């Protein structure tokens, strides 16, 4: 949490806006995790799961689910990789 600036809870006074949250976070954010915490990034990449989502599929999650999007090109490369850990959704 320290590296990314994530919090377990919202501060009692809350945040005025999303930009207020970003300005006041203590770390570099999860978008920068590859450079701010390379060892953590490597572990996340090692354990990632990619689902083969289809049009109309619904994803339920809350703010605590770590996720990221990939481009179509990245997705195709990952699927063709022998070490791919894609699962049908």
Short mmCIF file of N, CA and C in Angstrom, two decimals:
data_model
loop_
_atom_site.label_atom_id
_atom_site.label_comp_id
_atom_site.label_asym_id
_atom_site.label_seq_id
_atom_site.Cartn_x
_atom_site.Cartn_y
_atom_site.Cartn_z
N UNK A 1 0.82 -1.19 0.00
CA UNK A 1 0.00 0.00 0.00
C UNK A 1 0.87 1.26 0.00
N UNK A 2 1.99 1.19 0.67
CA UNK A 2 2.86 2.36 0.76
C UNK A 2 3.39 2.76 -0.62
N UNK A 3 3.80 1.77 -1.42
CA UNK A 3 4.38 2.05 -2.73
C UNK A 3 3.36 2.68 -3.67
N UNK A 4 2.14 2.11 -3.68
CA UNK A 4 1.12 2.59 -4.62
C UNK A 4 0.33 3.78 -4.11
N UNK A 5 0.33 3.99 -2.80
CA UNK A 5 -0.46 5.09 -2.25
C UNK A 5 -1.91 4.68 -2.01
N UNK A 6 -2.17 3.37 -2.05
CA UNK A 6 -3.53 2.88 -1.78
C UNK A 6 -3.79 2.95 -0.28
N UNK A 7 -5.05 3.00 0.06
CA UNK A 7 -5.42 3.01 1.47
C UNK A 7 -6.42 1.91 1.73
N UNK A 8 -6.44 1.40 2.96
CA UNK A 8 -7.44 0.40 3.33
C UNK A 8 -8.80 1.06 3.51
N UNK A 9 -8.79 2.29 3.93
CA UNK A 9 -10.03 3.01 4.16
C UNK A 9 -9.89 4.45 3.67
N UNK A 10 -11.00 5.09 3.48
CA UNK A 10 -11.01 6.50 3.09
C UNK A 10 -10.77 7.31 4.36
N UNK A 11 -10.02 8.40 4.32
CA UNK A 11 -9.82 9.20 5.52
C UNK A 11 -11.16 9.76 6.03
N UNK A 12 -11.28 9.99 7.32
CA UNK A 12 -12.56 10.45 7.89
C UNK A 12 -13.15 11.67 7.17
N UNK A 13 -12.29 12.57 6.71
CA UNK A 13 -12.79 13.78 6.04
C UNK A 13 -13.16 13.52 4.58
N UNK A 14 -12.80 12.32 4.07
CA UNK A 14 -13.11 11.97 2.69
C UNK A 14 -12.24 12.73 1.70
N UNK A 15 -12.61 12.62 0.43
CA UNK A 15 -11.91 13.32 -0.63
C UNK A 15 -12.89 14.23 -1.34
N UNK A 16 -12.44 15.37 -1.78
CA UNK A 16 -13.30 16.32 -2.47
C UNK A 16 -13.60 15.85 -3.89
N UNK A 17 -12.67 15.10 -4.49
CA UNK A 17 -12.83 14.64 -5.87
C UNK A 17 -11.80 13.56 -6.15
N UNK A 18 -11.89 12.95 -7.33
CA UNK A 18 -10.90 11.94 -7.72
C UNK A 18 -9.51 12.56 -7.81
N UNK A 19 -9.43 13.79 -8.31
CA UNK A 19 -8.12 14.43 -8.41
C UNK A 19 -7.56 14.74 -7.03
N UNK A 20 -8.42 15.03 -6.06
CA UNK A 20 -7.98 15.24 -4.68
C UNK A 20 -7.37 13.96 -4.13
N UNK A 21 -7.99 12.82 -4.40
CA UNK A 21 -7.48 11.54 -3.96
C UNK A 21 -6.09 11.30 -4.56
N UNK A 22 -5.93 11.54 -5.85
CA UNK A 22 -4.65 11.32 -6.53
C UNK A 22 -3.58 12.27 -6.00
N UNK A 23 -3.95 13.53 -5.79
CA UNK A 23 -2.99 14.51 -5.26
C UNK A 23 -2.51 14.15 -3.87
N UNK A 24 -3.41 13.59 -3.05
CA UNK A 24 -3.08 13.32 -1.65
C UNK A 24 -2.55 11.91 -1.38
N UNK A 25 -2.49 11.07 -2.40
CA UNK A 25 -1.99 9.72 -2.13
C UNK A 25 -0.51 9.77 -1.78
N UNK A 26 -0.08 8.78 -1.02
CA UNK A 26 1.30 8.80 -0.53
C UNK A 26 2.29 8.15 -1.48
N UNK A 27 1.84 7.29 -2.38
CA UNK A 27 2.76 6.57 -3.26
C UNK A 27 2.64 7.01 -4.71
N UNK A 28 3.12 6.15 -5.60
CA UNK A 28 3.18 6.48 -7.02
C UNK A 28 1.96 6.03 -7.81
N UNK A 29 1.05 5.28 -7.18
CA UNK A 29 -0.12 4.79 -7.88
C UNK A 29 0.15 3.47 -8.58
N UNK A 30 -0.91 2.72 -8.81
CA UNK A 30 -0.74 1.40 -9.44
C UNK A 30 -0.37 1.52 -10.91
N UNK A 31 -0.69 2.63 -11.55
CA UNK A 31 -0.33 2.80 -12.96
C UNK A 31 1.19 2.84 -13.15
N UNK A 32 1.91 3.19 -12.10
CA UNK A 32 3.36 3.30 -12.17
C UNK A 32 4.07 2.16 -11.44
N UNK A 33 3.34 1.09 -11.16
CA UNK A 33 3.90 0.02 -10.33
C UNK A 33 5.09 -0.67 -10.99
N UNK A 34 5.14 -0.69 -12.30
CA UNK A 34 6.26 -1.34 -12.99
C UNK A 34 7.58 -0.65 -12.64
N UNK A 35 7.56 0.66 -12.49
CA UNK A 35 8.80 1.37 -12.15
C UNK A 35 8.94 1.62 -10.64
N UNK A 36 7.82 1.79 -9.94
CA UNK A 36 7.91 2.11 -8.51
C UNK A 36 8.14 0.86 -7.64
N UNK A 37 7.70 -0.30 -8.12
CA UNK A 37 7.89 -1.54 -7.36
C UNK A 37 8.05 -2.71 -8.33
N UNK A 38 9.19 -2.77 -9.03
CA UNK A 38 9.39 -3.81 -10.04
C UNK A 38 9.19 -5.23 -9.52
N UNK A 39 9.61 -5.50 -8.29
CA UNK A 39 9.45 -6.85 -7.73
C UNK A 39 7.98 -7.21 -7.57
N UNK A 40 7.17 -6.26 -7.13
CA UNK A 40 5.73 -6.48 -7.00
C UNK A 40 5.08 -6.63 -8.38
N UNK A 41 5.50 -5.80 -9.32
CA UNK A 41 4.99 -5.89 -10.69
C UNK A 41 5.27 -7.27 -11.27
N UNK A 42 6.48 -7.76 -11.08
CA UNK A 42 6.84 -9.09 -11.61
C UNK A 42 5.96 -10.18 -11.00
N UNK A 43 5.68 -10.09 -9.69
CA UNK A 43 4.82 -11.08 -9.04
C UNK A 43 3.40 -11.02 -9.59
N UNK A 44 2.90 -9.82 -9.79
CA UNK A 44 1.55 -9.67 -10.34
C UNK A 44 1.47 -10.22 -11.76
N UNK A 45 2.46 -9.93 -12.57
CA UNK A 45 2.49 -10.43 -13.95
C UNK A 45 2.58 -11.96 -13.97
N UNK A 46 3.36 -12.51 -13.04
CA UNK A 46 3.53 -13.95 -12.95
C UNK A 46 2.21 -14.66 -12.62
N UNK A 47 1.36 -14.00 -11.84
CA UNK A 47 0.13 -14.61 -11.36
C UNK A 47 -1.13 -14.11 -12.04
N UNK A 48 -0.98 -13.34 -13.09
CA UNK A 48 -2.16 -12.76 -13.73
C UNK A 48 -3.01 -13.83 -14.40
N UNK A 49 -4.28 -13.52 -14.50
CA UNK A 49 -5.23 -14.39 -15.19
C UNK A 49 -5.95 -13.53 -16.22
N UNK A 50 -6.02 -14.03 -17.43
CA UNK A 50 -6.75 -13.31 -18.48
C UNK A 50 -7.95 -14.14 -18.87
N UNK A 51 -9.10 -13.53 -18.86
CA UNK A 51 -10.33 -14.22 -19.23
C UNK A 51 -10.71 -13.86 -20.66
N UNK A 52 -11.23 -14.81 -21.37
CA UNK A 52 -11.66 -14.60 -22.74
C UNK A 52 -13.09 -14.07 -22.71
N UNK A 53 -13.22 -12.78 -22.52
CA UNK A 53 -14.53 -12.15 -22.41
C UNK A 53 -15.16 -11.97 -23.78
N UNK A 54 -16.44 -12.12 -23.82
CA UNK A 54 -17.20 -11.96 -25.06
C UNK A 54 -18.17 -10.80 -24.90
N UNK A 55 -18.65 -10.27 -26.01
CA UNK A 55 -19.63 -9.19 -25.99
C UNK A 55 -20.82 -9.62 -25.12
N UNK A 56 -21.21 -8.75 -24.23
CA UNK A 56 -22.34 -9.04 -23.35
C UNK A 56 -21.94 -9.59 -21.99
N UNK A 57 -20.68 -10.03 -21.85
CA UNK A 57 -20.23 -10.51 -20.55
C UNK A 57 -20.21 -9.34 -19.56
N UNK A 58 -20.46 -9.65 -18.31
CA UNK A 58 -20.47 -8.64 -17.26
C UNK A 58 -19.38 -8.97 -16.25
N UNK A 59 -18.68 -7.94 -15.81
CA UNK A 59 -17.64 -8.12 -14.80
C UNK A 59 -18.09 -7.39 -13.54
N UNK A 60 -18.20 -8.11 -12.44
CA UNK A 60 -18.52 -7.49 -11.16
C UNK A 60 -17.24 -7.41 -10.33
N UNK A 61 -16.91 -6.23 -9.88
CA UNK A 61 -15.77 -6.09 -8.97
C UNK A 61 -15.92 -4.81 -8.19
N UNK A 62 -15.12 -4.65 -7.16
CA UNK A 62 -15.12 -3.41 -6.40
C UNK A 62 -13.76 -2.74 -6.56
N UNK A 63 -13.56 -1.66 -5.87
CA UNK A 63 -12.34 -0.88 -6.07
C UNK A 63 -11.08 -1.60 -5.61
N UNK A 64 -11.21 -2.69 -4.88
CA UNK A 64 -10.04 -3.39 -4.36
C UNK A 64 -9.51 -4.44 -5.32
N UNK A 65 -10.20 -4.70 -6.41
CA UNK A 65 -9.72 -5.67 -7.38
C UNK A 65 -8.65 -5.02 -8.25
N UNK A 66 -7.45 -5.57 -8.21
CA UNK A 66 -6.38 -5.03 -9.04
C UNK A 66 -6.63 -5.48 -10.46
N UNK A 67 -6.64 -4.57 -11.37
CA UNK A 67 -6.92 -4.91 -12.76
C UNK A 67 -6.21 -3.92 -13.68
N UNK A 68 -6.07 -4.31 -14.90
CA UNK A 68 -5.56 -3.40 -15.91
C UNK A 68 -6.07 -3.87 -17.27
N UNK A 69 -6.11 -2.97 -18.20
CA UNK A 69 -6.55 -3.33 -19.53
C UNK A 69 -5.33 -3.57 -20.41
N UNK A 70 -5.53 -4.31 -21.46
CA UNK A 70 -4.48 -4.54 -22.45
C UNK A 70 -5.04 -4.22 -23.82
N UNK A 71 -4.17 -3.87 -24.73
CA UNK A 71 -4.62 -3.60 -26.09
C UNK A 71 -4.92 -4.94 -26.78
N UNK A 72 -5.63 -4.89 -27.87
CA UNK A 72 -5.93 -6.10 -28.64
C UNK A 72 -4.64 -6.79 -29.05
N UNK A 73 -3.65 -6.00 -29.49
CA UNK A 73 -2.36 -6.58 -29.89
C UNK A 73 -1.67 -7.29 -28.74
N UNK A 74 -1.66 -6.67 -27.56
CA UNK A 74 -1.05 -7.31 -26.39
C UNK A 74 -1.77 -8.61 -26.05
N UNK A 75 -3.10 -8.56 -26.13
CA UNK A 75 -3.92 -9.73 -25.81
C UNK A 75 -3.60 -10.89 -26.76
N UNK A 76 -3.54 -10.60 -28.05
CA UNK A 76 -3.22 -11.64 -29.02
C UNK A 76 -1.82 -12.21 -28.79
N UNK A 77 -0.87 -11.36 -28.46
CA UNK A 77 0.49 -11.82 -28.17
C UNK A 77 0.49 -12.72 -26.94
N UNK A 78 -0.25 -12.32 -25.91
CA UNK A 78 -0.30 -13.12 -24.69
C UNK A 78 -0.95 -14.48 -24.95
N UNK A 79 -1.99 -14.50 -25.76
CA UNK A 79 -2.67 -15.76 -26.05
C UNK A 79 -1.79 -16.71 -26.85
N UNK A 80 -0.94 -16.17 -27.70
CA UNK A 80 -0.09 -17.03 -28.53
C UNK A 80 1.18 -17.45 -27.80
N UNK A 81 1.44 -16.86 -26.64
CA UNK A 81 2.62 -17.19 -25.86
C UNK A 81 2.44 -18.56 -25.18
N UNK A 82 3.46 -19.42 -25.21
CA UNK A 82 3.34 -20.74 -24.56
C UNK A 82 3.13 -20.64 -23.06
N UNK A 83 3.55 -19.55 -22.44
CA UNK A 83 3.39 -19.40 -20.98
C UNK A 83 2.13 -18.64 -20.64
N UNK A 84 1.24 -18.45 -21.60
CA UNK A 84 0.00 -17.71 -21.38
C UNK A 84 -0.85 -18.39 -20.32
N UNK A 85 -1.45 -17.56 -19.45
CA UNK A 85 -2.34 -18.10 -18.41
C UNK A 85 -3.74 -17.57 -18.63
N UNK A 86 -4.24 -17.69 -19.84
CA UNK A 86 -5.59 -17.26 -20.17
C UNK A 86 -6.58 -18.36 -19.78
N UNK A 87 -7.74 -17.93 -19.28
CA UNK A 87 -8.80 -18.88 -18.93
C UNK A 87 -10.08 -18.43 -19.59
N UNK A 88 -10.85 -19.37 -20.03
CA UNK A 88 -12.16 -19.04 -20.59
C UNK A 88 -13.05 -18.50 -19.49
N UNK A 89 -13.80 -17.42 -19.83
CA UNK A 89 -14.67 -16.80 -18.84
C UNK A 89 -16.06 -17.32 -18.91
#
